[in-house]
Coordinates of C-alpha atoms in Angstrom, one line a residue:
Chain A
M3 CA 21.5 8.1 -2.1
L4 CA 19.1 5.9 -0.3
R5 CA 16.8 5.9 -3.2
D6 CA 19.1 3.8 -5.3
I7 CA 18.4 0.7 -3.3
T8 CA 16.3 -1.8 -5.3
I9 CA 14.8 -4.9 -3.8
G10 CA 13.9 -7.8 -5.9
Q11 CA 15.9 -6.4 -8.9
Y12 CA 13.5 -7.6 -11.6
Y13 CA 14.8 -7.5 -15.1
P14 CA 11.8 -7.1 -17.5
A15 CA 12.0 -9.3 -20.6
K16 CA 9.9 -11.7 -22.5
S17 CA 11.5 -15.1 -22.1
V18 CA 10.3 -18.6 -21.4
I19 CA 11.7 -18.3 -17.9
H20 CA 9.9 -15.1 -17.3
Q21 CA 6.6 -16.7 -18.3
L22 CA 7.0 -19.7 -16.1
D23 CA 4.7 -20.0 -13.1
P24 CA 6.5 -18.7 -10.0
R25 CA 5.8 -22.0 -8.2
V26 CA 7.9 -23.8 -10.9
K27 CA 10.7 -21.3 -10.4
L28 CA 10.7 -21.7 -6.6
M29 CA 10.8 -25.5 -7.0
A30 CA 13.5 -25.2 -9.6
T31 CA 15.6 -23.1 -7.3
L32 CA 15.2 -25.7 -4.5
I33 CA 16.2 -28.6 -6.8
Y34 CA 19.1 -26.6 -8.2
I35 CA 20.5 -25.9 -4.7
I36 CA 20.1 -29.6 -3.7
S37 CA 21.9 -30.7 -6.8
L38 CA 24.5 -28.1 -6.3
F39 CA 25.5 -29.5 -3.0
S40 CA 25.1 -33.1 -3.8
F41 CA 27.1 -33.5 -7.0
Q42 CA 30.5 -35.0 -6.9
G43 CA 33.2 -35.5 -9.5
I44 CA 33.7 -34.0 -12.9
V45 CA 30.5 -35.4 -14.5
G46 CA 28.2 -34.0 -11.9
F47 CA 30.0 -30.7 -12.2
L48 CA 29.5 -30.6 -16.0
L49 CA 25.9 -31.5 -15.6
V50 CA 25.2 -28.6 -13.2
T51 CA 27.2 -26.2 -15.4
A52 CA 25.2 -27.2 -18.5
F53 CA 22.0 -26.7 -16.6
L54 CA 23.0 -23.3 -15.4
I55 CA 24.2 -22.2 -18.8
L56 CA 20.9 -23.4 -20.4
I57 CA 18.8 -21.5 -17.8
I58 CA 20.8 -18.3 -18.3
R59 CA 20.5 -18.5 -22.0
L60 CA 16.8 -19.1 -21.8
S61 CA 16.2 -16.2 -19.4
K62 CA 17.6 -13.6 -21.8
V63 CA 19.0 -11.6 -18.8
P64 CA 22.4 -10.2 -19.5
F65 CA 25.1 -12.2 -17.7
S66 CA 26.6 -9.0 -16.1
Y67 CA 23.4 -8.6 -14.0
M68 CA 24.0 -12.0 -12.4
V69 CA 27.6 -11.3 -11.7
K70 CA 26.7 -8.2 -9.8
G71 CA 25.5 -10.3 -6.9
L72 CA 28.9 -11.9 -6.5
R73 CA 30.6 -8.8 -5.3
A74 CA 28.7 -9.1 -2.0
I75 CA 30.1 -12.5 -1.1
V76 CA 33.7 -12.2 -2.2
I77 CA 35.0 -12.2 1.4
L78 CA 32.8 -15.1 2.4
M79 CA 34.1 -17.0 -0.6
L80 CA 37.8 -16.3 0.3
I81 CA 37.3 -17.4 3.9
T82 CA 35.6 -20.7 2.9
A83 CA 38.3 -21.3 0.2
L84 CA 41.1 -20.7 2.7
F85 CA 39.6 -22.9 5.4
N86 CA 39.1 -25.7 2.9
L87 CA 42.6 -25.2 1.5
F88 CA 44.5 -25.5 4.8
L89 CA 42.3 -27.6 7.0
T90 CA 41.4 -30.5 4.8
P91 CA 43.3 -33.6 6.0
G92 CA 44.7 -35.9 3.4
E93 CA 47.6 -38.1 2.2
D94 CA 48.8 -36.1 -0.8
V95 CA 50.7 -33.3 1.0
L96 CA 51.7 -30.7 -1.5
L97 CA 53.1 -28.1 0.8
Q98 CA 53.7 -27.7 4.5
I99 CA 54.4 -24.4 6.2
W100 CA 54.7 -24.5 10.0
K101 CA 51.4 -26.2 11.1
L102 CA 49.5 -25.5 7.9
T103 CA 49.4 -28.2 5.3
I104 CA 48.0 -28.0 1.8
T105 CA 46.8 -31.3 0.5
M106 CA 45.5 -32.4 -2.9
E107 CA 42.1 -33.0 -1.3
G108 CA 42.2 -29.5 0.1
V109 CA 42.8 -27.9 -3.2
K110 CA 40.0 -29.9 -4.7
N111 CA 37.6 -29.0 -1.9
A112 CA 38.5 -25.4 -2.1
V113 CA 37.9 -25.2 -5.8
F114 CA 34.6 -27.0 -5.7
M115 CA 33.4 -24.9 -2.7
M116 CA 34.2 -21.7 -4.7
V117 CA 32.4 -23.1 -7.7
R118 CA 29.4 -24.0 -5.6
L119 CA 29.1 -20.6 -4.0
V120 CA 29.4 -18.8 -7.4
Y121 CA 26.8 -21.1 -8.9
L122 CA 24.5 -20.6 -6.0
I123 CA 24.5 -16.9 -6.3
V124 CA 24.2 -16.8 -10.1
G125 CA 21.5 -19.5 -10.2
T126 CA 19.3 -18.0 -7.5
S127 CA 19.7 -14.5 -9.0
V128 CA 18.1 -15.9 -12.2
M129 CA 15.0 -16.4 -10.2
T130 CA 14.8 -13.0 -8.6
L131 CA 15.7 -11.4 -11.9
T132 CA 12.9 -13.1 -13.8
T133 CA 10.1 -13.0 -11.2
T134 CA 8.3 -9.9 -10.0
P135 CA 8.1 -9.5 -6.2
N136 CA 4.3 -10.0 -6.5
Q137 CA 4.6 -13.2 -8.4
L138 CA 7.1 -14.4 -5.9
T139 CA 4.8 -13.8 -2.9
D140 CA 1.9 -15.3 -4.7
G141 CA 4.0 -18.4 -5.6
L142 CA 5.2 -18.7 -2.1
E143 CA 1.7 -18.5 -0.7
K144 CA 0.4 -21.2 -3.0
S145 CA 3.4 -23.5 -2.6
L146 CA 3.3 -23.2 1.2
M147 CA -0.5 -23.9 1.4
P148 CA 0.0 -27.4 2.8
L149 CA 1.7 -25.9 5.8
R150 CA -1.7 -24.5 6.8
K151 CA -2.6 -27.9 8.1
I152 CA -0.1 -27.4 10.9
H153 CA -1.5 -23.9 11.6
V154 CA 1.1 -21.9 9.8
P155 CA -0.6 -18.6 8.8
V156 CA 0.5 -18.8 5.2
H157 CA -1.8 -16.2 3.8
A158 CA -0.9 -13.7 6.6
I159 CA 2.8 -14.2 5.9
A160 CA 2.4 -13.6 2.2
M161 CA 0.3 -10.5 2.8
M162 CA 2.9 -9.2 5.2
M163 CA 5.6 -9.8 2.6
S164 CA 3.8 -7.9 -0.1
I165 CA 2.9 -5.0 2.1
A166 CA 6.5 -4.8 3.2
L167 CA 7.5 -4.6 -0.4
R168 CA 5.0 -1.8 -1.0
F169 CA 6.3 0.2 1.9
I170 CA 10.0 -0.2 1.4
P171 CA 10.3 2.8 -1.0
I172 CA 8.0 4.9 1.1
L173 CA 10.0 4.3 4.3
I174 CA 13.2 4.9 2.4
E175 CA 12.0 8.2 1.2
E176 CA 10.8 9.0 4.8
T177 CA 14.3 8.2 6.2
D178 CA 15.7 10.6 3.6
I179 CA 13.4 13.3 4.8
I180 CA 14.0 12.8 8.5
M181 CA 17.8 12.6 7.8
K182 CA 17.7 16.0 6.1
A183 CA 15.5 17.5 8.8
Q184 CA 18.0 16.3 11.5
M185 CA 21.0 17.4 9.5
A186 CA 19.4 20.9 9.2
R187 CA 19.4 21.0 13.0
G188 CA 23.0 20.1 13.1
A189 CA 22.9 16.3 13.4
D190 CA 26.0 14.6 12.0
F191 CA 25.6 11.1 10.5
E192 CA 28.9 10.8 8.7
N193 CA 31.7 11.6 11.0
G194 CA 33.1 10.0 14.2
N195 CA 33.9 6.4 15.1
L196 CA 31.5 3.5 14.9
I197 CA 29.9 4.0 18.4
K198 CA 29.4 7.7 17.7
R199 CA 27.8 7.0 14.4
A200 CA 25.5 4.3 15.9
K201 CA 24.4 6.8 18.5
S202 CA 23.6 9.4 15.9
M203 CA 21.2 6.9 14.4
V204 CA 18.9 7.2 17.4
P205 CA 17.3 10.6 16.4
L206 CA 16.7 9.0 13.0
L207 CA 15.3 5.7 14.0
V208 CA 12.9 6.9 16.7
P209 CA 10.8 9.2 14.4
L210 CA 11.0 6.6 11.7
F211 CA 9.5 3.9 13.9
I212 CA 6.8 6.2 15.2
S213 CA 5.8 7.1 11.8
A214 CA 5.9 3.4 10.6
F215 CA 3.6 2.4 13.4
R216 CA 1.2 5.2 12.5
R217 CA 1.2 4.1 8.9
A218 CA 0.5 0.5 10.0
D219 CA -2.4 1.7 12.0
D220 CA -3.9 3.7 9.1
L221 CA -3.3 0.8 6.7
A222 CA -5.0 -1.7 8.9
M223 CA -8.0 0.5 9.1
A224 CA -8.1 1.1 5.4
M225 CA -7.8 -2.7 4.8
E226 CA -10.7 -3.4 7.2
A227 CA -12.8 -0.7 5.6
R228 CA -12.3 -2.6 2.3
C229 CA -13.8 -5.8 3.8
Y230 CA -10.5 -7.5 4.5
V231 CA -11.0 -10.3 6.9
G232 CA -8.0 -12.6 6.2
G233 CA -7.5 -15.3 3.6
E234 CA -10.9 -17.0 4.0
G235 CA -13.3 -16.6 1.2
R236 CA -11.0 -14.4 -0.9
T237 CA -10.9 -14.7 -4.6
R238 CA -7.8 -13.8 -6.7
M239 CA -7.6 -11.2 -9.4
K240 CA -4.6 -12.9 -11.0
P241 CA -4.9 -16.6 -10.0
L242 CA -1.9 -18.8 -10.6
S243 CA -2.5 -21.6 -13.0
Y244 CA -0.2 -24.2 -14.6
D245 CA 0.4 -24.1 -18.3
K246 CA 1.8 -26.7 -20.6
R247 CA 5.3 -25.3 -20.4
D248 CA 5.1 -25.5 -16.6
Y249 CA 4.6 -29.2 -16.7
T250 CA 7.5 -29.5 -19.2
A251 CA 9.7 -27.5 -16.9
Y252 CA 8.8 -29.9 -14.0
L253 CA 9.7 -32.8 -16.2
V254 CA 13.1 -31.3 -17.1
L255 CA 13.8 -30.6 -13.4
V256 CA 13.1 -34.1 -12.3
M257 CA 15.2 -35.5 -15.1
F258 CA 18.0 -33.1 -14.1
L259 CA 17.9 -34.2 -10.4
V260 CA 17.9 -37.9 -11.3
L261 CA 20.9 -37.4 -13.6
V262 CA 22.9 -35.6 -10.9
I263 CA 22.1 -38.3 -8.3
L264 CA 22.9 -41.1 -10.7
A265 CA 26.2 -39.4 -11.6
R266 CA 27.0 -39.4 -7.9
I267 CA 26.1 -43.0 -7.3
I268 CA 27.5 -44.7 -10.4
L269 CA 30.7 -42.7 -11.0
Chain B
M23 CA -35.3 6.7 6.5
G24 CA -32.4 7.7 4.3
I25 CA -29.4 5.6 3.4
I26 CA -27.6 6.9 6.5
K27 CA -29.4 8.0 9.6
A28 CA -28.0 8.8 13.0
S29 CA -30.1 9.3 16.0
K30 CA -28.6 10.8 19.2
L31 CA -25.3 9.3 18.2
V32 CA -22.6 9.7 20.9
H33 CA -19.0 8.6 20.8
E34 CA -16.6 8.8 23.8
Y35 CA -12.9 8.2 23.6
I36 CA -12.1 6.6 27.0
R37 CA -8.5 6.7 28.2
R38 CA -7.7 4.1 30.8
D39 CA -4.6 3.8 33.0
E40 CA -2.7 0.6 33.5
E41 CA -5.1 -0.8 36.1
G42 CA -8.0 -0.2 33.7
N43 CA -9.4 2.7 35.6
V44 CA -10.9 5.5 33.6
E45 CA -8.5 8.3 33.3
S46 CA -10.4 10.7 31.2
I47 CA -13.4 10.7 28.9
Q48 CA -13.5 12.8 25.8
T49 CA -16.7 13.2 23.9
A50 CA -15.9 13.3 20.2
I51 CA -19.5 13.1 19.0
D52 CA -22.3 14.5 21.1
H53 CA -25.9 13.6 20.3
V54 CA -25.7 14.0 16.6
D55 CA -28.7 13.5 14.4
I56 CA -28.3 13.3 10.6
D57 CA -30.3 11.9 7.8
V58 CA -28.8 11.4 4.4
K59 CA -31.0 10.8 1.3
A60 CA -29.7 8.2 -1.2
G61 CA -28.0 9.9 -4.2
D62 CA -27.2 13.1 -2.4
F63 CA -23.8 14.9 -2.2
I64 CA -23.4 15.7 1.5
A65 CA -20.6 17.8 3.0
V66 CA -19.6 17.8 6.6
L67 CA -17.6 20.8 7.6
G68 CA -15.7 21.4 10.8
H69 CA -12.6 22.7 12.4
N70 CA -9.9 20.3 13.6
G71 CA -11.2 18.2 16.5
S72 CA -14.8 18.9 15.7
G73 CA -15.6 15.2 15.6
K74 CA -16.1 14.9 11.8
S75 CA -13.5 12.2 11.3
T76 CA -15.0 10.2 14.2
L77 CA -18.3 10.4 12.5
A78 CA -16.9 9.1 9.2
K79 CA -15.4 6.1 11.0
H80 CA -18.8 5.4 12.5
I81 CA -20.4 5.2 9.0
N82 CA -18.0 2.5 8.1
A83 CA -18.5 0.6 11.3
L84 CA -14.9 1.1 12.2
L85 CA -16.1 2.5 15.5
E86 CA -19.0 1.6 17.6
P87 CA -21.5 4.1 19.1
S88 CA -21.2 4.7 22.9
E89 CA -24.8 5.8 22.9
G90 CA -27.5 6.3 20.3
T91 CA -27.9 4.4 17.0
L92 CA -26.5 4.8 13.5
W93 CA -28.2 3.0 10.6
V94 CA -26.3 2.5 7.3
D95 CA -28.5 1.2 4.5
G96 CA -31.0 0.2 7.1
K97 CA -28.6 -1.7 9.2
D98 CA -27.6 -0.9 12.8
T99 CA -23.8 -0.5 13.1
K100 CA -23.8 -1.7 16.7
D101 CA -24.6 -5.3 15.6
P102 CA -21.3 -7.1 14.7
K103 CA -23.2 -9.3 12.3
N104 CA -23.9 -6.3 10.1
T105 CA -20.3 -5.0 10.0
Y106 CA -19.4 -6.7 6.8
E107 CA -22.6 -5.7 5.0
I108 CA -22.1 -2.1 6.1
R109 CA -18.6 -2.0 4.8
R110 CA -19.8 -3.2 1.5
A111 CA -22.5 -0.6 1.4
A112 CA -20.4 2.3 2.5
G113 CA -16.9 2.6 1.1
M114 CA -14.3 4.9 2.7
V115 CA -11.4 7.0 1.4
F116 CA -8.9 8.2 4.0
Q117 CA -6.8 11.3 4.2
N118 CA -3.3 9.9 3.5
P119 CA -3.1 8.4 0.0
D120 CA 0.0 6.4 0.8
N121 CA -1.4 4.7 3.8
Q122 CA -4.4 3.1 2.1
I123 CA -2.9 1.7 -1.0
I124 CA -2.0 -2.0 -0.4
A125 CA -0.6 -3.4 -3.6
T126 CA 2.5 -2.5 -5.6
V127 CA 0.5 -2.2 -8.9
V128 CA -2.4 0.2 -9.4
E129 CA -4.8 -2.4 -10.9
E130 CA -4.1 -4.9 -8.2
D131 CA -4.8 -2.4 -5.5
V132 CA -8.2 -1.6 -7.1
G133 CA -8.9 -5.3 -7.2
F134 CA -8.2 -5.7 -3.5
G135 CA -11.7 -4.9 -2.3
P136 CA -13.5 -7.2 -4.8
E137 CA -11.0 -9.9 -4.0
N138 CA -11.9 -9.7 -0.3
M139 CA -15.6 -9.8 -1.1
G140 CA -15.1 -13.1 -3.1
V141 CA -16.0 -11.7 -6.5
P142 CA -15.2 -14.1 -9.3
C143 CA -12.0 -13.4 -11.2
E144 CA -13.5 -12.2 -14.6
E145 CA -15.8 -9.8 -12.8
I146 CA -13.0 -8.4 -10.8
W147 CA -11.3 -7.5 -14.1
T148 CA -14.3 -5.7 -15.5
R149 CA -14.9 -3.9 -12.2
V150 CA -11.3 -2.8 -12.0
E151 CA -11.4 -1.5 -15.5
E152 CA -14.6 0.3 -15.1
S153 CA -13.7 2.0 -11.8
L154 CA -10.3 3.0 -13.1
K155 CA -12.0 4.5 -16.1
S156 CA -14.5 6.4 -14.0
V157 CA -11.7 8.3 -12.2
G158 CA -9.7 8.7 -15.3
M159 CA -6.8 6.5 -14.2
L160 CA -7.1 3.7 -16.7
K161 CA -3.8 4.4 -18.5
Y162 CA -1.9 4.1 -15.2
R163 CA -3.2 0.6 -14.5
S164 CA 0.1 -1.2 -14.6
H165 CA 2.1 1.6 -12.9
S166 CA 3.5 1.4 -9.4
P167 CA 1.6 3.7 -7.0
N168 CA 4.9 5.1 -5.7
K169 CA 5.4 6.9 -9.0
L170 CA 2.0 8.7 -9.0
S171 CA 1.2 12.2 -7.7
G172 CA -0.9 12.7 -4.6
G173 CA -4.0 13.5 -6.5
Q174 CA -3.5 10.4 -8.7
K175 CA -3.0 8.2 -5.7
Q176 CA -6.1 9.5 -4.1
R177 CA -8.1 8.8 -7.3
V178 CA -6.7 5.2 -7.3
A179 CA -8.0 4.9 -3.7
I180 CA -11.4 6.2 -4.8
A181 CA -11.4 3.6 -7.7
G182 CA -10.5 1.0 -5.1
V183 CA -13.6 1.8 -3.2
M184 CA -15.8 2.1 -6.4
A185 CA -14.7 -1.4 -7.5
M186 CA -16.6 -2.7 -4.4
E187 CA -19.8 -1.1 -5.9
P188 CA -20.9 0.6 -2.7
K189 CA -24.1 2.6 -2.4
C190 CA -22.4 5.4 -0.6
I191 CA -18.8 6.6 -0.2
V192 CA -17.4 8.5 2.7
L193 CA -14.3 10.7 2.0
D194 CA -12.5 11.7 5.2
E195 CA -10.6 14.9 4.2
P196 CA -9.4 13.3 1.0
T197 CA -7.7 16.5 -0.2
A198 CA -6.0 17.6 3.0
M199 CA -2.6 16.4 1.9
L200 CA -2.8 17.4 -1.8
D201 CA -1.7 20.5 -3.7
P202 CA -4.4 22.7 -5.4
N203 CA -4.2 20.8 -8.6
G204 CA -4.6 17.4 -6.9
R205 CA -7.5 18.8 -4.9
K206 CA -9.3 19.8 -8.1
E207 CA -8.7 16.4 -9.8
V208 CA -10.1 14.5 -6.8
L209 CA -13.1 16.7 -6.4
R210 CA -14.0 16.5 -10.1
A211 CA -13.8 12.7 -9.9
V212 CA -16.0 12.6 -6.8
H213 CA -18.6 14.9 -8.3
E214 CA -18.7 12.8 -11.5
L215 CA -19.3 9.6 -9.6
N216 CA -22.1 11.3 -7.7
R217 CA -23.7 12.6 -10.9
K218 CA -23.1 9.7 -13.3
K219 CA -23.4 6.6 -11.0
G220 CA -25.7 8.0 -8.4
V221 CA -23.4 7.2 -5.6
T222 CA -24.2 8.9 -2.3
V223 CA -21.2 11.0 -1.3
I224 CA -20.3 12.2 2.2
L225 CA -17.4 14.6 1.9
I226 CA -15.7 15.5 5.1
T227 CA -13.5 18.5 4.8
H228 CA -12.4 21.8 6.2
Y229 CA -12.0 23.6 2.9
M230 CA -15.0 25.9 2.3
E231 CA -14.5 25.8 -1.5
E232 CA -15.2 22.1 -1.6
V233 CA -18.6 22.5 0.1
V234 CA -20.1 25.0 -2.4
D235 CA -21.4 22.3 -4.8
A236 CA -22.9 20.0 -2.2
D237 CA -26.6 19.3 -1.9
Y238 CA -26.6 19.7 1.8
V239 CA -24.1 20.7 4.5
Y240 CA -23.7 19.8 8.1
V241 CA -21.4 22.0 10.2
M242 CA -19.9 20.4 13.2
D243 CA -18.2 22.0 16.2
K244 CA -17.1 20.3 19.5
G245 CA -18.9 17.1 18.5
Q246 CA -22.2 18.7 17.8
V247 CA -24.0 19.5 14.6
V248 CA -24.3 23.3 14.9
M249 CA -25.6 24.3 11.5
Q250 CA -27.2 22.5 8.7
G251 CA -28.8 23.4 5.4
T252 CA -28.0 24.1 1.7
P253 CA -24.6 25.7 1.1
R254 CA -26.3 29.0 0.3
S255 CA -28.2 29.1 3.5
I256 CA -25.0 28.2 5.5
F257 CA -22.8 30.7 3.8
S258 CA -25.3 33.5 4.2
Q259 CA -24.5 33.3 8.0
V260 CA -21.0 34.6 7.8
E261 CA -20.8 35.8 11.4
K262 CA -22.1 32.5 12.8
L263 CA -19.6 30.5 10.8
K264 CA -16.8 32.6 12.3
E265 CA -18.1 31.8 15.8
H266 CA -17.4 28.2 15.0
R267 CA -13.8 29.0 13.8
L268 CA -14.7 28.5 10.2
D269 CA -13.9 30.7 7.2
V270 CA -16.2 31.4 4.3
P271 CA -15.1 31.2 0.7
Q272 CA -13.3 34.5 -0.4
I273 CA -16.1 35.4 -2.8
T274 CA -18.8 35.0 -0.2
L275 CA -16.7 37.0 2.3
L276 CA -16.3 39.8 -0.2
A277 CA -20.0 39.9 -1.0
H278 CA -20.7 39.9 2.7
E279 CA -18.4 42.8 3.4
L280 CA -19.8 44.7 0.4
K281 CA -23.3 44.2 1.8
K282 CA -22.2 45.3 5.2
S283 CA -20.9 48.5 3.8
G284 CA -24.2 49.3 2.1
L285 CA -24.5 47.6 -1.3
A286 CA -27.8 45.9 -2.0
I287 CA -26.5 42.4 -2.7
A288 CA -28.2 39.1 -1.7
D289 CA -26.9 36.9 1.0
G290 CA -25.0 33.7 0.4
I291 CA -23.2 34.4 -2.9
L292 CA -21.1 31.4 -3.7
T293 CA -19.4 31.9 -7.0
R294 CA -17.5 34.5 -8.9
E295 CA -20.2 34.6 -11.6
E296 CA -23.0 35.2 -9.1
L297 CA -21.2 38.1 -7.5
L298 CA -20.4 39.5 -11.0
E299 CA -24.1 39.3 -12.0
A300 CA -25.2 40.9 -8.8
L301 CA -22.8 43.8 -9.2
E302 CA -23.7 44.3 -12.8
K303 CA -27.4 44.4 -11.9
L304 CA -26.6 47.0 -9.3
Y305 CA -24.6 49.0 -11.7
H306 CA -27.3 49.0 -14.4
R307 CA -30.0 50.0 -11.9
K308 CA -28.0 53.0 -10.9
G309 CA -27.5 53.9 -14.5

């Protein structure tokens, strides 16, 4: 049951988006999010929609994969929509029940907020679906390099992320084993109220933590034995390098952002 | 002087209480002298707690001697300036295959050592390919290590060490967590490296069967080297091995028992073929 969890649900395919440098994709996601929350009016909306459809088409990932992520935020979406619907002040009052009023502006806000959230999830999932976790950490490390000037341990953070990714399946398997071992001794993880169930997690978490620390100790020693001394003086087996299509992608991105901003200012 | 030489090496684990006062001292290695020739296949045998793993960590400069000196490739392990060079010269494979694989793809893990050493990119790729080939794992290069068996993972770990092109490789109970098939796989790979590439191997183990093919054997008990010699001379002393809480391979034990009950068989028989030969000779002589 625990083994079904997948992190960084990569969808293998050979598309332009898959082949882009991870740094470009990180940048694209950032620009996309900025434009998503800065567009206004119907033209801006159409621009963002066109961009999203183009990206999805290019990525060759089935649309159903992206919609899967939406299920997790249905409640959040409903709450934001309701708040926007009832609590936006305005002149065009459509309906008034007791102290709650629905205004034209409220309806507009609620609809746009829903659209923004849906686009946010679908758009960012394109990135995680087309980038392997390794590429993602590599891209993150390279893009955050300037932060080293203010003493942010960028390499260490990226290394921690990739090690965490490596150990997630191992620890999940271990949790499964400990759970079965405790169940064999009569532990009950499924019944009882919330507090009781939280308490029953203790005999699961304590051995899991101990074993995780032991693993960390072993791994640190193994890394040291293989001459690991941090990011200084390291070479890369798979160095990131920009290709022609990466520059084109940057150009398209900048154009897109300018268009969205222009649409907001002019219209 | 050989590639690894220890002289009166002592290691003490010191346990301190919260104020920093010494609570207890446990001597894990007690005045050990060893001398390993380059290109040899050395086995270190010992019961749990005999100090053999501590010795392994010393060879990789993961621990520092409390007393005495250890030279690896002519360099003193006590000097922190040598640490990096020593780790390049002596690679190490640990017991748990899961806890020493760093990357999420096999080839990236093998490349981890060379990356740390600052090897140029193209050379990393040739090294990775070569070392994966030498342990027979080339076709798994783009797999996730989580999907491999224990023996395969351990072979990847060995490839990861080989890619650093060490002169010597220390294996600290590499087969303790594997099934019999995995053990065979790993041992075959290690022997091949020793024979074909001339890498000095130090195999630390408590399985007798793995020691039979070694060039030289050290037996450790309570932190001391209590016996040393060729496998044949070690295994001919069945009673003494038992004193140190060690078993002998079944075939050797059988030969020993047969001899004790009056058959004229030589001491220190190591393989089934040897016993068979000895018995046949005996049978023919009697007519």
